[in-house]
């Protein structure tokens, strides 16, 4: 389960009850937070919410320091 979270501090910010995740992208159409298990296999995925400043964030209760994670960013892919 993911909760709204705060977008002011980028990156993961753990506290006593969980971890807040925030990443900036002005062109993303959707951002997923992907949590991996201890063997590196993909586990849970959560959609982050976008604020008015193009920062995507969410708070994961129970997520502690050392959790492996990544972001899957959806949107235009135009490397040229």
mmCIF file with all atom_site columns, N, CA and C in Angstrom:
data_model
loop_
_atom_site.group_PDB
_atom_site.id
_atom_site.type_symbol
_atom_site.label_atom_id
_atom_site.label_alt_id
_atom_site.label_comp_id
_atom_site.label_asym_id
_atom_site.label_entity_id
_atom_site.label_seq_id
_atom_site.pdbx_PDB_ins_code
_atom_site.Cartn_x
_atom_site.Cartn_y
_atom_site.Cartn_z
_atom_site.occupancy
_atom_site.B_iso_or_equiv
_atom_site.pdbx_formal_charge
_atom_site.auth_seq_id
_atom_site.auth_comp_id
_atom_site.auth_asym_id
_atom_site.auth_atom_id
_atom_site.pdbx_PDB_model_num
ATOM 1   N N  . UNK A 1 1  ? 0.837  -1.176  0.000   1.00 0.00 ? 1  UNK A N  1
ATOM 2   C CA . UNK A 1 1  ? 0.000  0.000   0.000   1.00 0.00 ? 1  UNK A CA 1
ATOM 3   C C  . UNK A 1 1  ? 0.891  1.252   0.000   1.00 0.00 ? 1  UNK A C  1
ATOM 4   N N  . UNK A 1 2  ? 0.480  2.262   -0.719  1.00 0.00 ? 2  UNK A N  1
ATOM 5   C CA . UNK A 1 2  ? 1.231  3.517   -0.769  1.00 0.00 ? 2  UNK A CA 1
ATOM 6   C C  . UNK A 1 2  ? 0.319  4.655   -0.324  1.00 0.00 ? 2  UNK A C  1
ATOM 7   N N  . UNK A 1 3  ? 0.904  5.618   0.361   1.00 0.00 ? 3  UNK A N  1
ATOM 8   C CA . UNK A 1 3  ? 0.176  6.790   0.839   1.00 0.00 ? 3  UNK A CA 1
ATOM 9   C C  . UNK A 1 3  ? 0.679  8.024   0.099   1.00 0.00 ? 3  UNK A C  1
ATOM 10  N N  . UNK A 1 4  ? -0.020 9.156   0.187   1.00 0.00 ? 4  UNK A N  1
ATOM 11  C CA . UNK A 1 4  ? 0.382  10.341  -0.562  1.00 0.00 ? 4  UNK A CA 1
ATOM 12  C C  . UNK A 1 4  ? 1.832  10.775  -0.388  1.00 0.00 ? 4  UNK A C  1
ATOM 13  N N  . UNK A 1 5  ? 2.391  10.948  0.717   1.00 0.00 ? 5  UNK A N  1
ATOM 14  C CA . UNK A 1 5  ? 3.797  11.347  0.818   1.00 0.00 ? 5  UNK A CA 1
ATOM 15  C C  . UNK A 1 5  ? 4.027  12.823  0.560   1.00 0.00 ? 5  UNK A C  1
ATOM 16  N N  . UNK A 1 6  ? 5.310  13.238  0.639   1.00 0.00 ? 6  UNK A N  1
ATOM 17  C CA . UNK A 1 6  ? 5.665  14.641  0.432   1.00 0.00 ? 6  UNK A CA 1
ATOM 18  C C  . UNK A 1 6  ? 6.710  14.742  -0.676  1.00 0.00 ? 6  UNK A C  1
ATOM 19  N N  . UNK A 1 7  ? 6.646  15.807  -1.464  1.00 0.00 ? 7  UNK A N  1
ATOM 20  C CA . UNK A 1 7  ? 7.480  15.953  -2.653  1.00 0.00 ? 7  UNK A CA 1
ATOM 21  C C  . UNK A 1 7  ? 8.618  16.955  -2.480  1.00 0.00 ? 7  UNK A C  1
ATOM 22  N N  . UNK A 1 8  ? 8.790  17.513  -1.305  1.00 0.00 ? 8  UNK A N  1
ATOM 23  C CA . UNK A 1 8  ? 9.786  18.563  -1.108  1.00 0.00 ? 8  UNK A CA 1
ATOM 24  C C  . UNK A 1 8  ? 11.225 18.059  -1.130  1.00 0.00 ? 8  UNK A C  1
ATOM 25  N N  . UNK A 1 9  ? 11.468 16.840  -0.659  1.00 0.00 ? 9  UNK A N  1
ATOM 26  C CA . UNK A 1 9  ? 12.817 16.284  -0.588  1.00 0.00 ? 9  UNK A CA 1
ATOM 27  C C  . UNK A 1 9  ? 12.941 15.135  -1.582  1.00 0.00 ? 9  UNK A C  1
ATOM 28  N N  . UNK A 1 10 ? 13.844 15.261  -2.554  1.00 0.00 ? 10 UNK A N  1
ATOM 29  C CA . UNK A 1 10 ? 14.004 14.229  -3.573  1.00 0.00 ? 10 UNK A CA 1
ATOM 30  C C  . UNK A 1 10 ? 14.757 13.028  -3.022  1.00 0.00 ? 10 UNK A C  1
ATOM 31  N N  . UNK A 1 11 ? 14.486 11.872  -3.624  1.00 0.00 ? 11 UNK A N  1
ATOM 32  C CA . UNK A 1 11 ? 15.131 10.627  -3.218  1.00 0.00 ? 11 UNK A CA 1
ATOM 33  C C  . UNK A 1 11 ? 14.323 9.916   -2.148  1.00 0.00 ? 11 UNK A C  1
ATOM 34  N N  . UNK A 1 12 ? 14.883 8.844   -1.587  1.00 0.00 ? 12 UNK A N  1
ATOM 35  C CA . UNK A 1 12 ? 14.202 8.146   -0.498  1.00 0.00 ? 12 UNK A CA 1
ATOM 36  C C  . UNK A 1 12 ? 14.494 8.826   0.840   1.00 0.00 ? 12 UNK A C  1
ATOM 37  N N  . UNK A 1 13 ? 13.468 8.957   1.666   1.00 0.00 ? 13 UNK A N  1
ATOM 38  C CA . UNK A 1 13 ? 13.624 9.551   2.991   1.00 0.00 ? 13 UNK A CA 1
ATOM 39  C C  . UNK A 1 13 ? 12.955 8.627   4.007   1.00 0.00 ? 13 UNK A C  1
ATOM 40  N N  . UNK A 1 14 ? 13.746 7.756   4.651   1.00 0.00 ? 14 UNK A N  1
ATOM 41  C CA . UNK A 1 14 ? 13.140 6.853   5.635   1.00 0.00 ? 14 UNK A CA 1
ATOM 42  C C  . UNK A 1 14 ? 12.868 7.549   6.956   1.00 0.00 ? 14 UNK A C  1
ATOM 43  N N  . UNK A 1 15 ? 11.855 7.064   7.663   1.00 0.00 ? 15 UNK A N  1
ATOM 44  C CA . UNK A 1 15 ? 11.589 7.497   9.026   1.00 0.00 ? 15 UNK A CA 1
ATOM 45  C C  . UNK A 1 15 ? 11.262 6.244   9.845   1.00 0.00 ? 15 UNK A C  1
ATOM 46  N N  . UNK A 1 16 ? 10.769 6.404   11.038  1.00 0.00 ? 16 UNK A N  1
ATOM 47  C CA . UNK A 1 16 ? 10.515 5.259   11.920  1.00 0.00 ? 16 UNK A CA 1
ATOM 48  C C  . UNK A 1 16 ? 9.409  4.340   11.409  1.00 0.00 ? 16 UNK A C  1
ATOM 49  N N  . UNK A 1 17 ? 8.512  4.843   10.547  1.00 0.00 ? 17 UNK A N  1
ATOM 50  C CA . UNK A 1 17 ? 7.354  4.065   10.121  1.00 0.00 ? 17 UNK A CA 1
ATOM 51  C C  . UNK A 1 17 ? 7.364  3.620   8.668   1.00 0.00 ? 17 UNK A C  1
ATOM 52  N N  . UNK A 1 18 ? 8.294  4.143   7.853   1.00 0.00 ? 18 UNK A N  1
ATOM 53  C CA . UNK A 1 18 ? 8.309  3.806   6.440   1.00 0.00 ? 18 UNK A CA 1
ATOM 54  C C  . UNK A 1 18 ? 9.280  4.698   5.693   1.00 0.00 ? 18 UNK A C  1
ATOM 55  N N  . UNK A 1 19 ? 9.083  4.797   4.374   1.00 0.00 ? 19 UNK A N  1
ATOM 56  C CA . UNK A 1 19 ? 9.974  5.614   3.546   1.00 0.00 ? 19 UNK A CA 1
ATOM 57  C C  . UNK A 1 19 ? 9.164  6.419   2.546   1.00 0.00 ? 19 UNK A C  1
ATOM 58  N N  . UNK A 1 20 ? 9.538  7.685   2.416   1.00 0.00 ? 20 UNK A N  1
ATOM 59  C CA . UNK A 1 20 ? 8.970  8.558   1.400   1.00 0.00 ? 20 UNK A CA 1
ATOM 60  C C  . UNK A 1 20 ? 9.898  8.532   0.186   1.00 0.00 ? 20 UNK A C  1
ATOM 61  N N  . UNK A 1 21 ? 9.330  8.467   -1.004  1.00 0.00 ? 21 UNK A N  1
ATOM 62  C CA . UNK A 1 21 ? 10.094 8.481   -2.247  1.00 0.00 ? 21 UNK A CA 1
ATOM 63  C C  . UNK A 1 21 ? 9.634  9.662   -3.083  1.00 0.00 ? 21 UNK A C  1
ATOM 64  N N  . UNK A 1 22 ? 10.599 10.395  -3.677  1.00 0.00 ? 22 UNK A N  1
ATOM 65  C CA . UNK A 1 22 ? 10.254 11.525  -4.533  1.00 0.00 ? 22 UNK A CA 1
ATOM 66  C C  . UNK A 1 22 ? 11.285 11.648  -5.647  1.00 0.00 ? 22 UNK A C  1
ATOM 67  N N  . UNK A 1 23 ? 10.800 11.888  -6.863  1.00 0.00 ? 23 UNK A N  1
ATOM 68  C CA . UNK A 1 23 ? 11.662 12.037  -8.031  1.00 0.00 ? 23 UNK A CA 1
ATOM 69  C C  . UNK A 1 23 ? 11.052 13.112  -8.932  1.00 0.00 ? 23 UNK A C  1
ATOM 70  N N  . UNK A 1 24 ? 11.917 13.907  -9.572  1.00 0.00 ? 24 UNK A N  1
ATOM 71  C CA . UNK A 1 24 ? 11.456 14.984  -10.453 1.00 0.00 ? 24 UNK A CA 1
ATOM 72  C C  . UNK A 1 24 ? 11.481 14.519  -11.904 1.00 0.00 ? 24 UNK A C  1
ATOM 73  N N  . UNK A 1 25 ? 10.413 14.804  -12.641 1.00 0.00 ? 25 UNK A N  1
ATOM 74  C CA . UNK A 1 25 ? 10.389 14.618  -14.091 1.00 0.00 ? 25 UNK A CA 1
ATOM 75  C C  . UNK A 1 25 ? 9.291  15.498  -14.674 1.00 0.00 ? 25 UNK A C  1
ATOM 76  N N  . UNK A 1 26 ? 9.701  16.440  -15.511 1.00 0.00 ? 26 UNK A N  1
ATOM 77  C CA . UNK A 1 26 ? 8.738  17.351  -16.129 1.00 0.00 ? 26 UNK A CA 1
ATOM 78  C C  . UNK A 1 26 ? 8.004  16.711  -17.304 1.00 0.00 ? 26 UNK A C  1
ATOM 79  N N  . UNK A 1 27 ? 8.564  15.649  -17.898 1.00 0.00 ? 27 UNK A N  1
ATOM 80  C CA . UNK A 1 27 ? 7.942  15.061  -19.084 1.00 0.00 ? 27 UNK A CA 1
ATOM 81  C C  . UNK A 1 27 ? 7.290  13.706  -18.830 1.00 0.00 ? 27 UNK A C  1
ATOM 82  N N  . UNK A 1 28 ? 7.452  13.154  -17.647 1.00 0.00 ? 28 UNK A N  1
ATOM 83  C CA . UNK A 1 28 ? 6.857  11.847  -17.361 1.00 0.00 ? 28 UNK A CA 1
ATOM 84  C C  . UNK A 1 28 ? 5.336  11.933  -17.407 1.00 0.00 ? 28 UNK A C  1
ATOM 85  N N  . UNK A 1 29 ? 4.736  10.860  -17.903 1.00 0.00 ? 29 UNK A N  1
ATOM 86  C CA . UNK A 1 29 ? 3.285  10.746  -17.911 1.00 0.00 ? 29 UNK A CA 1
ATOM 87  C C  . UNK A 1 29 ? 2.805  9.875   -16.759 1.00 0.00 ? 29 UNK A C  1
ATOM 88  N N  . UNK A 1 30 ? 3.722  9.054   -16.251 1.00 0.00 ? 30 UNK A N  1
ATOM 89  C CA . UNK A 1 30 ? 3.433  8.162   -15.131 1.00 0.00 ? 30 UNK A CA 1
ATOM 90  C C  . UNK A 1 30 ? 4.765  7.713   -14.552 1.00 0.00 ? 30 UNK A C  1
ATOM 91  N N  . UNK A 1 31 ? 4.850  7.572   -13.227 1.00 0.00 ? 31 UNK A N  1
ATOM 92  C CA . UNK A 1 31 ? 6.059  7.078   -12.576 1.00 0.00 ? 31 UNK A CA 1
ATOM 93  C C  . UNK A 1 31 ? 5.657  5.984   -11.596 1.00 0.00 ? 31 UNK A C  1
ATOM 94  N N  . UNK A 1 32 ? 6.321  4.827   -11.719 1.00 0.00 ? 32 UNK A N  1
ATOM 95  C CA . UNK A 1 32 ? 6.100  3.722   -10.799 1.00 0.00 ? 32 UNK A CA 1
ATOM 96  C C  . UNK A 1 32 ? 7.325  3.556   -9.906  1.00 0.00 ? 32 UNK A C  1
ATOM 97  N N  . UNK A 1 33 ? 7.085  3.281   -8.646  1.00 0.00 ? 33 UNK A N  1
ATOM 98  C CA . UNK A 1 33 ? 8.130  2.897   -7.717  1.00 0.00 ? 33 UNK A CA 1
ATOM 99  C C  . UNK A 1 33 ? 8.143  1.370   -7.693  1.00 0.00 ? 33 UNK A C  1
ATOM 100 N N  . UNK A 1 34 ? 9.298  0.777   -7.955  1.00 0.00 ? 34 UNK A N  1
ATOM 101 C CA . UNK A 1 34 ? 9.441  -0.674  -7.982  1.00 0.00 ? 34 UNK A CA 1
ATOM 102 C C  . UNK A 1 34 ? 10.314 -1.104  -6.805  1.00 0.00 ? 34 UNK A C  1
ATOM 103 N N  . UNK A 1 35 ? 9.795  -1.981  -5.953  1.00 0.00 ? 35 UNK A N  1
ATOM 104 C CA . UNK A 1 35 ? 10.552 -2.499  -4.820  1.00 0.00 ? 35 UNK A CA 1
ATOM 105 C C  . UNK A 1 35 ? 10.999 -3.923  -5.141  1.00 0.00 ? 35 UNK A C  1
ATOM 106 N N  . UNK A 1 36 ? 12.246 -4.241  -4.829  1.00 0.00 ? 36 UNK A N  1
ATOM 107 C CA . UNK A 1 36 ? 12.824 -5.547  -5.137  1.00 0.00 ? 36 UNK A CA 1
ATOM 108 C C  . UNK A 1 36 ? 13.056 -6.335  -3.855  1.00 0.00 ? 36 UNK A C  1
ATOM 109 N N  . UNK A 1 37 ? 12.982 -7.691  -3.960  1.00 0.00 ? 37 UNK A N  1
ATOM 110 C CA . UNK A 1 37 ? 13.242 -8.510  -2.783  1.00 0.00 ? 37 UNK A CA 1
ATOM 111 C C  . UNK A 1 37 ? 14.746 -8.693  -2.586  1.00 0.00 ? 37 UNK A C  1
ATOM 112 N N  . UNK A 1 38 ? 15.130 -9.449  -1.577  1.00 0.00 ? 38 UNK A N  1
ATOM 113 C CA . UNK A 1 38 ? 16.544 -9.615  -1.232  1.00 0.00 ? 38 UNK A CA 1
ATOM 114 C C  . UNK A 1 38 ? 17.366 -10.302 -2.313  1.00 0.00 ? 38 UNK A C  1
ATOM 115 N N  . UNK A 1 39 ? 16.720 -11.028 -3.210  1.00 0.00 ? 39 UNK A N  1
ATOM 116 C CA . UNK A 1 39 ? 17.442 -11.704 -4.286  1.00 0.00 ? 39 UNK A CA 1
ATOM 117 C C  . UNK A 1 39 ? 17.488 -10.880 -5.567  1.00 0.00 ? 39 UNK A C  1
ATOM 118 N N  . UNK A 1 40 ? 16.905 -9.682  -5.525  1.00 0.00 ? 40 UNK A N  1
ATOM 119 C CA . UNK A 1 40 ? 16.911 -8.809  -6.698  1.00 0.00 ? 40 UNK A CA 1
ATOM 120 C C  . UNK A 1 40 ? 15.733 -9.002  -7.625  1.00 0.00 ? 40 UNK A C  1
ATOM 121 N N  . UNK A 1 41 ? 14.802 -9.863  -7.246  1.00 0.00 ? 41 UNK A N  1
ATOM 122 C CA . UNK A 1 41 ? 13.610 -10.066 -8.070  1.00 0.00 ? 41 UNK A CA 1
ATOM 123 C C  . UNK A 1 41 ? 12.606 -8.948  -7.839  1.00 0.00 ? 41 UNK A C  1
ATOM 124 N N  . UNK A 1 42 ? 11.917 -8.541  -8.913  1.00 0.00 ? 42 UNK A N  1
ATOM 125 C CA . UNK A 1 42 ? 10.920 -7.485  -8.745  1.00 0.00 ? 42 UNK A CA 1
ATOM 126 C C  . UNK A 1 42 ? 9.795  -7.963  -7.839  1.00 0.00 ? 42 UNK A C  1
ATOM 127 N N  . UNK A 1 43 ? 9.356  -7.078  -7.003  1.00 0.00 ? 43 UNK A N  1
ATOM 128 C CA . UNK A 1 43 ? 8.268  -7.409  -6.086  1.00 0.00 ? 43 UNK A CA 1
ATOM 129 C C  . UNK A 1 43 ? 7.098  -6.494  -6.319  1.00 0.00 ? 43 UNK A C  1
ATOM 130 N N  . UNK A 1 44 ? 6.906  -5.573  -5.412  1.00 0.00 ? 44 UNK A N  1
ATOM 131 C CA . UNK A 1 44 ? 5.751  -4.675  -5.484  1.00 0.00 ? 44 UNK A CA 1
ATOM 132 C C  . UNK A 1 44 ? 6.047  -3.456  -6.350  1.00 0.00 ? 44 UNK A C  1
ATOM 133 N N  . UNK A 1 45 ? 4.978  -2.944  -6.982  1.00 0.00 ? 45 UNK A N  1
ATOM 134 C CA . UNK A 1 45 ? 5.042  -1.709  -7.767  1.00 0.00 ? 45 UNK A CA 1
ATOM 135 C C  . UNK A 1 45 ? 3.934  -0.785  -7.309  1.00 0.00 ? 45 UNK A C  1
ATOM 136 N N  . UNK A 1 46 ? 4.267  0.499   -7.235  1.00 0.00 ? 46 UNK A N  1
ATOM 137 C CA . UNK A 1 46 ? 3.296  1.507   -6.805  1.00 0.00 ? 46 UNK A CA 1
ATOM 138 C C  . UNK A 1 46 ? 3.353  2.697   -7.747  1.00 0.00 ? 46 UNK A C  1
ATOM 139 N N  . UNK A 1 47 ? 2.206  3.240   -8.102  1.00 0.00 ? 47 UNK A N  1
ATOM 140 C CA . UNK A 1 47 ? 2.156  4.483   -8.872  1.00 0.00 ? 47 UNK A CA 1
ATOM 141 C C  . UNK A 1 47 ? 2.382  5.655   -7.926  1.00 0.00 ? 47 UNK A C  1
ATOM 142 N N  . UNK A 1 48 ? 3.298  6.549   -8.299  1.00 0.00 ? 48 UNK A N  1
ATOM 143 C CA . UNK A 1 48 ? 3.523  7.762   -7.537  1.00 0.00 ? 48 UNK A CA 1
ATOM 144 C C  . UNK A 1 48 ? 2.582  8.845   -8.042  1.00 0.00 ? 48 UNK A C  1
ATOM 145 N N  . UNK A 1 49 ? 2.293  9.825   -7.188  1.00 0.00 ? 49 UNK A N  1
ATOM 146 C CA . UNK A 1 49 ? 1.422  10.933  -7.608  1.00 0.00 ? 49 UNK A CA 1
ATOM 147 C C  . UNK A 1 49 ? 2.300  12.120  -7.995  1.00 0.00 ? 49 UNK A C  1
ATOM 148 N N  . UNK A 1 50 ? 1.804  12.948  -8.892  1.00 0.00 ? 50 UNK A N  1
ATOM 149 C CA . UNK A 1 50 ? 2.540  14.128  -9.375  1.00 0.00 ? 50 UNK A CA 1
ATOM 150 C C  . UNK A 1 50 ? 1.995  15.372  -8.697  1.00 0.00 ? 50 UNK A C  1
ATOM 151 N N  . UNK A 1 51 ? 2.908  16.237  -8.231  1.00 0.00 ? 51 UNK A N  1
ATOM 152 C CA . UNK A 1 51 ? 2.467  17.514  -7.671  1.00 0.00 ? 51 UNK A CA 1
ATOM 153 C C  . UNK A 1 51 ? 2.522  18.595  -8.744  1.00 0.00 ? 51 UNK A C  1
ATOM 154 N N  . UNK A 1 52 ? 2.226  19.822  -8.385  1.00 0.00 ? 52 UNK A N  1
ATOM 155 C CA . UNK A 1 52 ? 2.183  20.933  -9.344  1.00 0.00 ? 52 UNK A CA 1
ATOM 156 C C  . UNK A 1 52 ? 3.553  21.331  -9.876  1.00 0.00 ? 52 UNK A C  1
ATOM 157 N N  . UNK A 1 53 ? 4.635  20.848  -9.255  1.00 0.00 ? 53 UNK A N  1
ATOM 158 C CA . UNK A 1 53 ? 5.994  21.195  -9.672  1.00 0.00 ? 53 UNK A CA 1
ATOM 159 C C  . UNK A 1 53 ? 6.698  20.053  -10.408 1.00 0.00 ? 53 UNK A C  1
ATOM 160 N N  . UNK A 1 54 ? 5.925  19.112  -10.937 1.00 0.00 ? 54 UNK A N  1
ATOM 161 C CA . UNK A 1 54 ? 6.452  17.969  -11.701 1.00 0.00 ? 54 UNK A CA 1
ATOM 162 C C  . UNK A 1 54 ? 7.304  17.020  -10.865 1.00 0.00 ? 54 UNK A C  1
ATOM 163 N N  . UNK A 1 55 ? 7.045  16.959  -9.567  1.00 0.00 ? 55 UNK A N  1
ATOM 164 C CA . UNK A 1 55 ? 7.704  15.993  -8.698  1.00 0.00 ? 55 UNK A CA 1
ATOM 165 C C  . UNK A 1 55 ? 6.709  14.891  -8.383  1.00 0.00 ? 55 UNK A C  1
ATOM 166 N N  . UNK A 1 56 ? 7.174  13.664  -8.487  1.00 0.00 ? 56 UNK A N  1
ATOM 167 C CA . UNK A 1 56 ? 6.361  12.480  -8.254  1.00 0.00 ? 56 UNK A CA 1
ATOM 168 C C  . UNK A 1 56 ? 6.751  11.902  -6.901  1.00 0.00 ? 56 UNK A C  1
ATOM 169 N N  . UNK A 1 57 ? 5.763  11.576  -6.065  1.00 0.00 ? 57 UNK A N  1
ATOM 170 C CA . UNK A 1 57 ? 6.103  11.107  -4.720  1.00 0.00 ? 57 UNK A CA 1
ATOM 171 C C  . UNK A 1 57 ? 5.065  10.154  -4.156  1.00 0.00 ? 57 UNK A C  1
ATOM 172 N N  . UNK A 1 58 ? 5.493  9.441   -3.111  1.00 0.00 ? 58 UNK A N  1
ATOM 173 C CA . UNK A 1 58 ? 4.626  8.549   -2.374  1.00 0.00 ? 58 UNK A CA 1
ATOM 174 C C  . UNK A 1 58 ? 5.330  8.040   -1.133  1.00 0.00 ? 58 UNK A C  1
ATOM 175 N N  . UNK A 1 59 ? 4.558  7.634   -0.151  1.00 0.00 ? 59 UNK A N  1
ATOM 176 C CA . UNK A 1 59 ? 5.079  7.139   1.116   1.00 0.00 ? 59 UNK A CA 1
ATOM 177 C C  . UNK A 1 59 ? 4.674  5.674   1.274   1.00 0.00 ? 59 UNK A C  1
ATOM 178 N N  . UNK A 1 60 ? 5.663  4.800   1.551   1.00 0.00 ? 60 UNK A N  1
ATOM 179 C CA . UNK A 1 60 ? 5.398  3.372   1.712   1.00 0.00 ? 60 UNK A CA 1
ATOM 180 C C  . UNK A 1 60 ? 5.596  2.994   3.182   1.00 0.00 ? 60 UNK A C  1
ATOM 181 N N  . UNK A 1 61 ? 4.498  2.780   3.920   1.00 0.00 ? 61 UNK A N  1
ATOM 182 C CA . UNK A 1 61 ? 4.623  2.360   5.312   1.00 0.00 ? 61 UNK A CA 1
ATOM 183 C C  . UNK A 1 61 ? 5.322  1.000   5.393   1.00 0.00 ? 61 UNK A C  1
ATOM 184 N N  . UNK A 1 62 ? 6.165  0.832   6.394   1.00 0.00 ? 62 UNK A N  1
ATOM 185 C CA . UNK A 1 62 ? 6.855  -0.435  6.590   1.00 0.00 ? 62 UNK A CA 1
ATOM 186 C C  . UNK A 1 62 ? 8.090  -0.626  5.733   1.00 0.00 ? 62 UNK A C  1
ATOM 187 N N  . UNK A 1 63 ? 8.354  0.273   4.827   1.00 0.00 ? 63 UNK A N  1
ATOM 188 C CA . UNK A 1 63 ? 9.535  0.206   3.967   1.00 0.00 ? 63 UNK A CA 1
ATOM 189 C C  . UNK A 1 63 ? 10.707 0.804   4.728   1.00 0.00 ? 63 UNK A C  1
ATOM 190 N N  . UNK A 1 64 ? 11.761 0.009   4.946   1.00 0.00 ? 64 UNK A N  1
ATOM 191 C CA . UNK A 1 64 ? 12.847 0.472   5.799   1.00 0.00 ? 64 UNK A CA 1
ATOM 192 C C  . UNK A 1 64 ? 14.138 0.729   5.026   1.00 0.00 ? 64 UNK A C  1
ATOM 193 N N  . UNK A 1 65 ? 15.079 1.320   5.711   1.00 0.00 ? 65 UNK A N  1
ATOM 194 C CA . UNK A 1 65 ? 16.405 1.621   5.168   1.00 0.00 ? 65 UNK A CA 1
ATOM 195 C C  . UNK A 1 65 ? 17.017 0.345   4.592   1.00 0.00 ? 65 UNK A C  1
ATOM 196 N N  . UNK A 1 66 ? 17.633 0.445   3.421   1.00 0.00 ? 66 UNK A N  1
ATOM 197 C CA . UNK A 1 66 ? 18.252 -0.706  2.773   1.00 0.00 ? 66 UNK A CA 1
ATOM 198 C C  . UNK A 1 66 ? 17.372 -1.387  1.735   1.00 0.00 ? 66 UNK A C  1
ATOM 199 N N  . UNK A 1 67 ? 16.121 -0.970  1.626   1.00 0.00 ? 67 UNK A N  1
ATOM 200 C CA . UNK A 1 67 ? 15.214 -1.535  0.629   1.00 0.00 ? 67 UNK A CA 1
ATOM 201 C C  . UNK A 1 67 ? 15.746 -1.234  -0.771  1.00 0.00 ? 67 UNK A C  1
ATOM 202 N N  . UNK A 1 68 ? 15.833 -2.248  -1.614  1.00 0.00 ? 68 UNK A N  1
ATOM 203 C CA . UNK A 1 68 ? 16.231 -2.029  -3.016  1.00 0.00 ? 68 UNK A CA 1
ATOM 204 C C  . UNK A 1 68 ? 15.025 -1.520  -3.786  1.00 0.00 ? 68 UNK A C  1
ATOM 205 N N  . UNK A 1 69 ? 15.239 -0.491  -4.596  1.00 0.00 ? 69 UNK A N  1
ATOM 206 C CA . UNK A 1 69 ? 14.141 0.128   -5.325  1.00 0.00 ? 69 UNK A CA 1
ATOM 207 C C  . UNK A 1 69 ? 14.625 0.664   -6.665  1.00 0.00 ? 69 UNK A C  1
ATOM 208 N N  . UNK A 1 70 ? 13.685 0.998   -7.523  1.00 0.00 ? 70 UNK A N  1
ATOM 209 C CA . UNK A 1 70 ? 13.960 1.661   -8.790  1.00 0.00 ? 70 UNK A CA 1
ATOM 210 C C  . UNK A 1 70 ? 12.699 2.374   -9.229  1.00 0.00 ? 70 UNK A C  1
ATOM 211 N N  . UNK A 1 71 ? 12.849 3.226   -10.229 1.00 0.00 ? 71 UNK A N  1
ATOM 212 C CA . UNK A 1 71 ? 11.700 3.933   -10.779 1.00 0.00 ? 71 UNK A CA 1
ATOM 213 C C  . UNK A 1 71 ? 11.490 3.485   -12.214 1.00 0.00 ? 71 UNK A C  1
ATOM 214 N N  . UNK A 1 72 ? 10.255 3.291   -12.607 1.00 0.00 ? 72 UNK A N  1
ATOM 215 C CA . UNK A 1 72 ? 9.895  3.031   -14.003 1.00 0.00 ? 72 UNK A CA 1
ATOM 216 C C  . UNK A 1 72 ? 9.129  4.263   -14.458 1.00 0.00 ? 72 UNK A C  1
ATOM 217 N N  . UNK A 1 73 ? 9.733  4.988   -15.392 1.00 0.00 ? 73 UNK A N  1
ATOM 218 C CA . UNK A 1 73 ? 9.158  6.262   -15.839 1.00 0.00 ? 73 UNK A CA 1
ATOM 219 C C  . UNK A 1 73 ? 8.541  6.066   -17.218 1.00 0.00 ? 73 UNK A C  1
ATOM 220 N N  . UNK A 1 74 ? 7.280  6.431   -17.339 1.00 0.00 ? 74 UNK A N  1
ATOM 221 C CA . UNK A 1 74 ? 6.538  6.299   -18.597 1.00 0.00 ? 74 UNK A CA 1
ATOM 222 C C  . UNK A 1 74 ? 6.397  7.679   -19.234 1.00 0.00 ? 74 UNK A C  1
ATOM 223 N N  . UNK A 1 75 ? 6.533  7.722   -20.536 1.00 0.00 ? 75 UNK A N  1
ATOM 224 C CA . UNK A 1 75 ? 6.393  8.988   -21.254 1.00 0.00 ? 75 UNK A CA 1
ATOM 225 C C  . UNK A 1 75 ? 7.148  8.934   -22.556 1.00 0.00 ? 75 UNK A C  1
ATOM 226 N N  . UNK A 1 76 ? 7.321  10.076  -23.198 1.00 0.00 ? 76 UNK A N  1
ATOM 227 C CA . UNK A 1 76 ? 7.993  10.116  -24.495 1.00 0.00 ? 76 UNK A CA 1
ATOM 228 C C  . UNK A 1 76 ? 9.447  9.682   -24.393 1.00 0.00 ? 76 UNK A C  1
ATOM 229 N N  . UNK A 1 77 ? 9.895  8.921   -25.390 1.00 0.00 ? 77 UNK A N  1
ATOM 230 C CA . UNK A 1 77 ? 11.282 8.494   -25.479 1.00 0.00 ? 77 UNK A CA 1
ATOM 231 C C  . UNK A 1 77 ? 11.826 9.022   -26.786 1.00 0.00 ? 77 UNK A C  1
ATOM 232 N N  . UNK A 1 78 ? 12.560 10.125  -26.696 1.00 0.00 ? 78 UNK A N  1
ATOM 233 C CA . UNK A 1 78 ? 13.103 10.784  -27.884 1.00 0.00 ? 78 UNK A CA 1
ATOM 234 C C  . UNK A 1 78 ? 14.538 11.171  -27.606 1.00 0.00 ? 78 UNK A C  1
ATOM 235 N N  . UNK A 1 79 ? 15.486 10.195  -27.605 1.00 0.00 ? 79 UNK A N  1
ATOM 236 C CA . UNK A 1 79 ? 16.864 10.490  -27.253 1.00 0.00 ? 79 UNK A CA 1
ATOM 237 C C  . UNK A 1 79 ? 17.578 11.450  -28.210 1.00 0.00 ? 79 UNK A C  1
ATOM 238 N N  . UNK A 1 80 ? 17.098 11.591  -29.437 1.00 0.00 ? 80 UNK A N  1
ATOM 239 C CA . UNK A 1 80 ? 17.727 12.520  -30.374 1.00 0.00 ? 80 UNK A CA 1
ATOM 240 C C  . UNK A 1 80 ? 17.291 13.929  -30.068 1.00 0.00 ? 80 UNK A C  1
#
